[in-house]
Coordinates of C-alpha atoms and ligand atoms in Angstrom, one line a residue:
M1 CA 24.0 14.1 26.6
T2 CA 25.3 15.1 23.2
S3 CA 23.7 18.1 21.6
P4 CA 20.5 17.4 19.6
V5 CA 20.2 16.3 16.0
R6 CA 18.0 19.0 14.5
L7 CA 15.3 18.1 11.9
A8 CA 13.6 20.2 9.3
L9 CA 10.2 18.5 8.5
L10 CA 8.8 19.3 5.1
G11 CA 5.1 18.4 5.1
C12 CA 2.8 17.6 7.9
G13 CA 0.0 15.7 6.2
T14 CA -1.0 12.0 6.4
V15 CA 2.7 10.9 6.9
G16 CA 4.2 14.1 8.4
A17 CA 1.7 14.3 11.2
E18 CA 2.5 10.7 12.2
V19 CA 6.2 11.5 12.1
V20 CA 5.6 14.4 14.6
R21 CA 3.5 12.1 16.8
L22 CA 6.0 9.3 16.9
L23 CA 8.9 11.7 17.5
H24 CA 7.0 13.0 20.5
E25 CA 5.8 9.7 21.9
Q26 CA 9.2 7.9 21.5
S27 CA 11.5 10.7 22.1
T28 CA 13.3 9.0 25.1
D29 CA 13.8 5.7 23.3
L30 CA 14.9 7.4 20.1
A31 CA 17.5 9.6 22.0
A32 CA 18.8 6.4 23.7
R33 CA 19.1 4.6 20.4
I34 CA 20.8 7.5 18.6
G35 CA 22.9 8.8 21.5
A36 CA 21.4 12.3 21.1
P37 CA 17.9 13.7 21.2
L38 CA 16.1 14.5 18.0
E39 CA 14.6 18.0 17.9
I40 CA 12.3 19.5 15.3
A41 CA 13.7 22.8 14.1
G42 CA 10.7 23.7 12.0
I43 CA 7.9 22.3 9.9
A44 CA 7.2 23.6 6.4
V45 CA 3.6 23.4 5.2
R46 CA 1.4 25.0 2.6
R47 CA -1.3 26.3 4.9
I48 CA -0.2 27.7 8.3
G49 CA -3.8 28.0 9.5
R50 CA -4.8 24.4 8.7
D51 CA -6.5 22.6 11.6
R52 CA -4.0 19.9 12.7
G53 CA -6.0 18.4 15.5
D54 CA -4.2 17.7 18.8
L55 CA -0.7 17.4 17.2
P56 CA 1.9 17.6 20.0
I57 CA 3.9 20.4 18.6
D58 CA 4.5 24.1 19.2
P59 CA 2.5 26.0 16.5
A60 CA 5.3 28.5 16.3
L61 CA 7.4 25.9 14.5
F62 CA 5.2 26.0 11.3
T63 CA 6.4 28.0 8.3
T64 CA 5.6 28.2 4.6
D65 CA 9.2 29.0 3.8
A66 CA 10.6 25.5 3.2
L67 CA 13.8 26.7 1.5
G68 CA 14.5 29.2 4.3
L69 CA 14.1 26.4 6.8
I70 CA 16.4 24.0 4.9
K71 CA 19.1 26.6 4.7
R72 CA 19.2 27.2 8.4
D73 CA 22.6 26.4 10.0
D74 CA 21.0 24.6 12.9
V75 CA 19.3 22.0 10.6
D76 CA 21.2 18.7 10.3
V77 CA 18.6 16.4 8.7
V78 CA 15.8 17.3 6.2
V79 CA 12.7 15.0 6.2
E80 CA 10.6 15.4 3.1
V81 CA 7.0 14.2 3.2
V82 CA 5.4 16.6 0.8
G83 CA 5.5 14.6 -2.4
G84 CA 5.6 15.6 -6.1
I85 CA 8.6 16.6 -8.3
E86 CA 8.8 20.4 -7.8
P87 CA 9.5 22.1 -5.5
A88 CA 10.7 19.0 -3.7
R89 CA 13.6 18.3 -6.1
G90 CA 15.0 21.8 -5.7
W91 CA 14.7 21.7 -1.9
L92 CA 16.4 18.3 -1.6
V93 CA 19.2 19.0 -4.0
E94 CA 19.8 22.3 -2.0
A95 CA 19.8 20.4 1.3
L96 CA 22.1 17.6 0.1
R97 CA 24.6 19.9 -1.6
A98 CA 24.8 21.8 1.7
G99 CA 25.9 18.6 3.4
K100 CA 22.6 17.9 5.2
S101 CA 21.2 14.4 5.3
V102 CA 17.9 13.7 3.7
V103 CA 15.1 11.3 4.4
T104 CA 12.3 11.2 1.9
A105 CA 9.2 9.1 1.1
N106 CA 8.9 10.7 -2.3
K107 CA 8.8 7.8 -4.8
A108 CA 7.7 10.1 -7.7
L109 CA 10.8 12.2 -7.4
L110 CA 13.2 9.3 -6.9
A111 CA 11.8 7.6 -10.0
E112 CA 11.9 10.8 -12.0
D113 CA 15.3 12.1 -11.0
G114 CA 16.8 10.0 -8.3
G115 CA 20.2 10.4 -10.0
A116 CA 20.2 14.2 -9.3
L117 CA 19.6 13.5 -5.6
H118 CA 22.3 10.8 -5.4
D119 CA 24.8 13.1 -7.1
A120 CA 23.9 16.0 -4.7
A121 CA 24.4 13.6 -1.8
V122 CA 27.9 12.7 -3.0
E123 CA 28.7 16.4 -3.5
G124 CA 27.6 17.4 0.0
G125 CA 28.7 14.3 1.8
G126 CA 25.4 13.6 3.6
D127 CA 23.1 10.6 3.5
L128 CA 20.0 10.0 1.3
Y129 CA 17.6 7.5 2.7
Y130 CA 14.2 6.6 1.3
E131 CA 12.8 3.4 2.8
A132 CA 9.3 4.8 3.0
S133 CA 9.1 5.4 -0.8
V134 CA 8.4 1.8 -1.6
A135 CA 6.0 -0.5 0.2
G136 CA 5.4 1.8 3.2
A137 CA 6.3 0.1 6.5
I138 CA 8.0 -2.9 5.0
P139 CA 11.7 -3.0 5.5
L140 CA 12.7 -3.7 1.8
L141 CA 15.1 -1.1 0.4
R142 CA 17.6 -1.5 3.3
P143 CA 17.7 -5.3 2.7
L144 CA 18.2 -4.7 -1.0
R145 CA 20.9 -2.1 -0.6
E146 CA 22.7 -3.7 2.4
S147 CA 21.8 -7.3 3.4
L148 CA 21.7 -8.6 -0.2
H149 CA 24.8 -6.8 -1.4
G150 CA 26.8 -10.0 -1.2
D151 CA 24.4 -11.8 -3.5
R152 CA 23.1 -11.5 -7.1
I153 CA 19.5 -10.6 -7.3
T154 CA 17.8 -12.1 -10.4
R155 CA 14.2 -11.0 -10.0
V156 CA 11.9 -8.9 -7.9
T157 CA 8.2 -9.4 -8.2
G158 CA 5.9 -7.3 -6.1
I159 CA 2.5 -6.1 -5.2
V160 CA 3.4 -2.5 -4.3
N161 CA 0.1 -0.6 -4.6
G162 CA -2.5 -1.1 -1.9
T163 CA -5.4 0.6 -3.7
T164 CA -5.2 -1.7 -6.8
N165 CA -4.6 -4.8 -4.6
F166 CA -7.8 -3.9 -2.6
I167 CA -9.8 -3.5 -5.9
L168 CA -8.5 -6.7 -7.5
S169 CA -9.0 -8.7 -4.2
A170 CA -12.6 -7.5 -4.0
M171 CA -13.2 -8.4 -7.7
H172 CA -11.8 -11.9 -6.9
A173 CA -13.8 -12.3 -3.7
T174 CA -17.2 -11.0 -4.9
G175 CA -17.2 -11.2 -8.7
A176 CA -17.7 -7.4 -8.9
G177 CA -16.6 -5.4 -11.9
F178 CA -13.8 -2.8 -11.8
A179 CA -16.0 0.2 -11.4
E180 CA -18.0 -1.3 -8.5
A181 CA -14.8 -2.4 -6.7
L182 CA -13.2 1.1 -7.2
E183 CA -16.4 2.7 -5.7
E184 CA -16.0 0.4 -2.6
A185 CA -12.3 1.3 -2.3
T186 CA -13.1 5.0 -2.5
E187 CA -15.9 4.7 0.2
L188 CA -13.5 2.9 2.5
G189 CA -10.7 5.4 2.0
Y190 CA -8.4 3.1 0.1
A191 CA -8.7 5.1 -3.1
E192 CA -8.2 8.8 -3.6
A193 CA -10.8 11.1 -5.2
D194 CA -8.6 11.0 -8.3
P195 CA -7.4 7.4 -8.4
T196 CA -5.4 7.7 -11.7
A197 CA -1.9 7.4 -10.2
D198 CA -3.0 4.1 -8.6
V199 CA -5.3 2.4 -11.1
E200 CA -3.2 3.4 -14.1
G201 CA -0.1 2.0 -12.5
F202 CA 2.0 5.2 -12.3
D203 CA 2.5 4.7 -8.5
A204 CA 3.6 1.1 -9.0
A205 CA 5.9 2.1 -11.9
A206 CA 7.7 4.6 -9.8
K207 CA 8.3 2.0 -7.1
A208 CA 9.4 -0.6 -9.8
A209 CA 12.0 1.9 -11.0
I210 CA 13.4 2.3 -7.4
L211 CA 13.4 -1.4 -6.8
A212 CA 15.1 -2.2 -10.1
S213 CA 17.8 0.5 -9.5
L214 CA 18.7 -1.0 -6.2
A215 CA 18.4 -4.7 -7.2
F216 CA 20.5 -4.4 -10.4
H217 CA 22.9 -1.6 -9.5
T218 CA 21.6 0.4 -12.4
R219 CA 19.8 3.7 -12.7
V220 CA 16.3 2.9 -13.8
G221 CA 13.8 5.7 -14.1
A222 CA 10.0 5.8 -14.4
A223 CA 10.2 6.3 -18.2
D224 CA 12.1 2.9 -18.5
V225 CA 9.2 1.0 -16.9
H226 CA 6.5 -0.5 -19.1
R227 CA 3.2 0.4 -17.5
E228 CA -0.3 -0.9 -17.8
G229 CA -3.0 -0.3 -15.2
I230 CA -6.0 -2.3 -14.1
T231 CA -8.9 -0.3 -15.6
E232 CA -9.3 -2.8 -18.4
V233 CA -9.5 -5.9 -16.1
T234 CA -13.1 -7.2 -16.3
A235 CA -15.2 -9.5 -14.1
A236 CA -15.0 -12.0 -16.9
D237 CA -11.1 -11.9 -16.8
V238 CA -11.3 -12.6 -13.0
A239 CA -13.8 -15.4 -13.5
S240 CA -11.5 -16.9 -16.2
A241 CA -8.5 -16.7 -13.9
K242 CA -10.5 -18.4 -11.1
A243 CA -11.5 -21.2 -13.5
M244 CA -7.8 -21.8 -14.0
G245 CA -7.0 -21.8 -10.3
C246 CA -5.5 -18.3 -10.5
T247 CA -6.1 -14.8 -9.4
I248 CA -5.2 -11.4 -11.0
K249 CA -2.8 -9.0 -9.4
L250 CA -1.1 -5.8 -10.5
L251 CA 2.5 -6.9 -10.4
C252 CA 5.7 -5.0 -10.7
I253 CA 8.4 -7.2 -12.2
A254 CA 12.0 -6.3 -12.4
A255 CA 14.2 -9.1 -13.9
R256 CA 17.8 -9.5 -15.0
G257 CA 18.4 -11.5 -18.2
A258 CA 20.4 -11.7 -21.4
D259 CA 19.2 -10.3 -24.7
G260 CA 19.5 -12.0 -28.1
Q261 CA 23.2 -11.2 -28.3
G262 CA 24.0 -12.5 -24.8
Q263 CA 24.3 -8.9 -23.4
E264 CA 23.0 -8.7 -19.8
T265 CA 20.0 -6.5 -19.5
V266 CA 17.1 -5.6 -17.1
S267 CA 13.4 -5.5 -17.9
V268 CA 11.1 -3.6 -15.7
R269 CA 7.3 -3.7 -16.1
V270 CA 4.0 -3.1 -14.3
H271 CA 0.9 -4.8 -15.5
P272 CA -2.0 -6.9 -14.3
A273 CA -1.1 -10.6 -14.5
M274 CA -2.7 -14.0 -13.7
I275 CA -0.8 -15.9 -11.0
P276 CA -1.7 -19.3 -9.6
L277 CA -3.5 -19.4 -6.2
T278 CA -0.5 -21.4 -4.9
H279 CA 1.9 -18.5 -5.6
P280 CA 3.0 -16.7 -2.4
L281 CA 1.8 -13.4 -3.8
A282 CA -1.8 -14.7 -4.5
S283 CA -2.7 -14.7 -0.8
V284 CA -1.7 -11.1 -0.4
G285 CA -5.2 -9.6 0.0
D286 CA -6.9 -6.3 1.0
A287 CA -4.6 -3.3 0.7
F288 CA -1.4 -5.2 1.8
N289 CA 1.8 -5.1 -0.1
A290 CA 4.3 -7.9 -0.6
V291 CA 7.6 -8.2 -2.6
F292 CA 9.1 -11.5 -3.6
V293 CA 12.8 -11.3 -4.2
E294 CA 14.9 -14.1 -5.9
A295 CA 18.6 -14.1 -5.5
E296 CA 21.2 -16.7 -6.6
A297 CA 22.5 -17.6 -3.2
A298 CA 19.7 -16.6 -0.9
G299 CA 17.0 -18.2 -3.0
Q300 CA 13.4 -16.9 -2.5
L301 CA 12.6 -14.2 0.0
M302 CA 9.2 -12.6 0.7
F303 CA 8.6 -9.2 2.4
Y304 CA 5.0 -8.5 3.5
G305 CA 3.1 -5.8 5.3
R306 CA 1.3 -2.5 5.2
G307 CA 2.4 -0.5 2.1
A308 CA 0.8 2.8 3.1
G309 CA -1.0 4.8 5.8
G310 CA 0.3 7.5 8.0
A311 CA 1.7 5.5 10.9
P312 CA 3.2 2.6 8.9
T313 CA 4.9 5.0 6.5
A314 CA 6.1 7.2 9.4
S315 CA 7.7 4.0 11.0
A316 CA 9.9 3.6 7.9
V317 CA 10.7 7.4 7.9
L318 CA 11.7 7.3 11.5
G319 CA 13.9 4.2 11.0
D320 CA 15.8 6.2 8.3
V321 CA 16.0 9.3 10.6
V322 CA 17.6 7.1 13.3
A323 CA 20.1 5.7 10.8
V324 CA 21.1 9.1 9.4
A325 CA 21.3 10.7 12.8
R326 CA 23.6 7.9 14.1
N327 CA 25.8 8.4 11.0
R328 CA 26.1 12.1 11.6
L329 CA 27.1 11.6 15.2
A330 CA 29.7 9.0 14.2
G331 CA 30.9 11.3 11.5
V332 CA 30.4 8.7 8.8
R333 CA 28.0 8.4 5.9
A334 CA 26.3 5.4 4.4
A335 CA 27.6 3.8 1.2
S336 CA 26.6 6.0 -1.7
E337 CA 24.5 4.9 -4.7
S338 CA 25.5 1.7 -6.3
A339 CA 24.9 2.0 -10.0
Y340 CA 28.2 0.6 -11.4
A341 CA 26.5 -2.2 -13.4
D342 CA 24.7 0.3 -15.7
L343 CA 22.8 -2.4 -17.5
P344 CA 20.7 -1.5 -20.5
V345 CA 16.9 -1.6 -20.0
R346 CA 15.3 -4.0 -22.4
P347 CA 12.2 -2.8 -24.4
M348 CA 8.9 -4.5 -23.3
G349 CA 8.7 -6.2 -26.7
E350 CA 11.7 -8.3 -25.8
A351 CA 10.5 -9.2 -22.3
L352 CA 9.7 -12.9 -21.9
T353 CA 6.2 -13.5 -20.8
R354 CA 3.3 -15.9 -21.1
Y355 CA -0.2 -15.1 -22.2
H356 CA -3.7 -16.4 -21.3
I357 CA -6.0 -15.7 -24.3
S358 CA -9.7 -16.2 -24.3
L359 CA -11.3 -16.3 -27.8
D360 CA -14.9 -16.4 -28.9
V361 CA -14.8 -18.5 -32.0
A362 CA -17.0 -20.1 -34.6
D363 CA -17.8 -23.7 -33.6
R364 CA -16.8 -25.5 -36.8
P365 CA -14.2 -27.9 -38.0
G366 CA -10.7 -26.5 -38.7
V367 CA -11.0 -23.6 -36.2
L368 CA -8.4 -24.9 -33.8
E369 CA -6.0 -25.6 -36.7
S370 CA -6.3 -22.0 -38.0
V371 CA -5.8 -20.6 -34.5
A372 CA -2.8 -22.8 -33.8
G373 CA -1.4 -21.8 -37.2
V374 CA -1.3 -18.1 -36.1
F375 CA 0.7 -19.0 -33.0
A376 CA 3.1 -21.1 -35.0
R377 CA 3.7 -18.3 -37.5
H378 CA 4.8 -16.0 -34.7
D379 CA 6.9 -18.8 -33.1
V380 CA 4.7 -18.8 -30.0
S381 CA 4.4 -22.2 -28.5
I382 CA 1.0 -23.2 -27.0
A383 CA 1.1 -24.8 -23.5
T384 CA -2.6 -25.7 -23.1
V385 CA -5.9 -25.3 -25.0
R386 CA -9.3 -25.6 -23.3
Q387 CA -12.7 -25.3 -24.8
G388 CA -15.6 -24.1 -22.8
P389 CA -17.7 -21.3 -21.4
A390 CA -15.1 -20.1 -18.8
G391 CA -15.6 -16.4 -18.7
G392 CA -16.1 -15.8 -22.4
S393 CA -19.1 -13.9 -23.8
A394 CA -19.8 -16.6 -26.4
G395 CA -22.7 -18.9 -25.9
G396 CA -24.8 -18.5 -29.0
A397 CA -25.5 -21.3 -31.4
G398 CA -22.4 -22.1 -33.5
E399 CA -20.0 -20.3 -31.1
A400 CA -17.4 -21.7 -28.7
V401 CA -14.8 -20.3 -26.3
L402 CA -11.2 -21.3 -26.7
V403 CA -8.9 -20.6 -23.8
I404 CA -5.2 -20.8 -24.7
V405 CA -2.2 -20.5 -22.4
T406 CA 1.2 -20.0 -24.1
H407 CA 4.7 -21.0 -23.1
V408 CA 7.2 -18.1 -22.5
A409 CA 7.8 -16.0 -25.6
P410 CA 8.9 -12.4 -26.3
D411 CA 6.0 -10.0 -25.6
A412 CA 6.2 -8.5 -29.1
A413 CA 5.6 -12.0 -30.6
L414 CA 2.6 -12.6 -28.3
A415 CA 1.2 -9.1 -29.1
A416 CA 1.5 -9.8 -32.9
T417 CA -0.2 -13.2 -32.4
V418 CA -3.2 -11.5 -30.7
Q419 CA -3.3 -8.9 -33.4
E420 CA -3.5 -11.5 -36.1
L421 CA -6.1 -13.5 -34.2
R422 CA -8.3 -10.4 -34.1
G423 CA -8.3 -10.3 -37.9
L424 CA -9.4 -13.9 -38.4
D425 CA -13.0 -14.3 -39.6
I426 CA -13.5 -17.4 -37.4
V427 CA -12.6 -15.3 -34.3
R428 CA -15.7 -13.4 -33.2
S429 CA -13.8 -11.6 -30.5
V430 CA -10.7 -11.7 -28.4
A431 CA -12.5 -11.7 -25.0
S432 CA -9.4 -11.4 -22.8
V433 CA -5.7 -11.2 -23.0
L434 CA -3.7 -11.5 -19.8
R435 CA -0.1 -12.1 -19.0
V436 CA 0.6 -15.1 -16.8
E437 CA 3.3 -15.2 -14.1
G438 CA 4.4 -18.1 -12.0
G439 CA 4.0 -21.7 -12.9
L440 CA 0.4 -22.9 -13.7
Ligands
LIG1 N1 0.1 8.6 2.6 C1 0.7 7.4 2.5 O1 0.2 6.4 2.9 C2 2.1 7.4 1.9 C3 2.8 6.1 1.8 C4 4.1 6.1 1.3 C5 4.7 7.2 0.8 N2 4.0 8.4 0.8 C6 4.6 9.6 0.3 O2 4.8 10.5 1.4 C7 4.7 11.8 0.8 C8 3.6 12.6 1.6 O3 2.4 11.9 1.5 P1 1.1 12.4 2.4 O4 0.1 11.3 2.1 O5 1.5 12.6 3.8 O6 0.7 13.7 1.7 P2 -0.4 14.8 2.2 O7 -1.2 14.3 3.3 O8 -1.0 15.4 1.0 O9 0.6 15.9 2.9 C9 1.4 16.8 2.1 C10 2.0 17.8 3.1 O10 2.8 18.7 2.3 C11 2.5 20.0 2.5 N3 2.8 20.8 1.3 C12 2.3 20.6 0.1 N4 2.8 21.5 -0.8 C13 3.7 22.2 -0.1 C14 4.5 23.3 -0.4 N5 4.6 23.8 -1.6 N6 5.3 23.8 0.6 C15 5.3 23.3 1.9 N7 4.5 22.3 2.2 C16 3.7 21.8 1.3 C17 1.1 20.0 2.9 O11 0.8 21.2 3.7 P3 -0.6 21.5 4.3 O12 -0.7 20.6 5.5 O13 -0.6 22.9 4.8 O14 -1.7 21.2 3.3 C18 0.9 18.8 3.7 O15 1.3 19.0 5.1 C19 4.5 11.7 -0.7 O16 5.7 11.7 -1.3 C20 3.8 10.3 -0.8 O17 4.1 9.7 -2.0 C21 2.7 8.5 1.4

């Protein structure tokens, strides 16, 4: 058989340990699929002495010198499952410039400085694959960057963070508040000790940037993504959504569209939103991920599965390892980054959205007219108005709850409407403001 393809594995934690296990268990099949065996040349970790259980690997392969391992002449492919920006960026740029192929699961780095990695890959002539960086085991990036390259993607809407989906699903199922649902997620191992990256939407924003870059042939970074987390979502919001036949999900939305001057742009955002229970993403429960892709010729496509976890993520990593190993043996490389469209990213204020607004108001004649006047002044058209106790905190004598759903309008106009409503003396409080996605 042909001489082995040699891997440098950077990181041997949740994902890395499963990569080692799968490489061992499936070595014969993998060799047959590639046409050469895969061999681990070394594994870089932070703590050599860490107990790694019964991992089927020679302990002599562990090193703390990641850079030294990458630079070795007998390393063909670098697999990075450490995470974070530095030192990972320096390692991967070094590897790519030296002509090695790189497989990484590092969404934070790709969203922060994916351009530097792509440029280094072009310089060195190796491959850069990162299927595991978005939605774990779900084959999603390869379909976007290969299968759909004959089509024009118009919109990508996804649930790409399992922790927040678990929390919001629990809030919907039990009526629990955010803090209670987060506690349950932590106890069950779905949330990390510091859940900030998940609940504040940073993780989803990084994935949104990667998805938008691939879908729209444009470099989109984490800083281009409008981001809101789920910490402000209340049990009353969830109850209000339920009363409307909806549920609340943390969505990442990347859409193509024209601005006021007809210039084509992209908008990329992550925020909680109400979606109707009939929407395909509404039934994505627990810690599962799903991504809904709309393309002009293909129509609607849905990708669903486990978005995290050692083995599911390692499955995606190994799929990439097989692809880059085959390319090396064939002496070819995959198509490089496609960023030719270079579309401007539209500010959030210009993104077209709909709002669901729940107001506690004075129960007296003329209130509806005053409230409707505020919407009209900002050119925001009202789709439905409902009066009732659904989820609002009002209930005292002389108070009522108004639930208003708008038509699509620029986000800035909707925000200005809410701001003005807050200043009206007939509005006791703005109980909830949520964006609405999908038809109601
Ligand atoms: N976990 C998931 O479900 C999941 C899903 C999708 C993507 N990802 C991505 O996969 C990557 C790895 O995640 P993970 O959950 O496996 O992380 P993890 O369990 O924290 O493992 C990190 C590994 O990196 C090693 N490491 C840390 N700093 C290092 C340094 N300076 N030099 C050498 N090694 C170092 C650690 O060494 P020690 O073992 O000695 O501590 C550990 O083996 C991240 O980019 C993450 O975003 C993870």
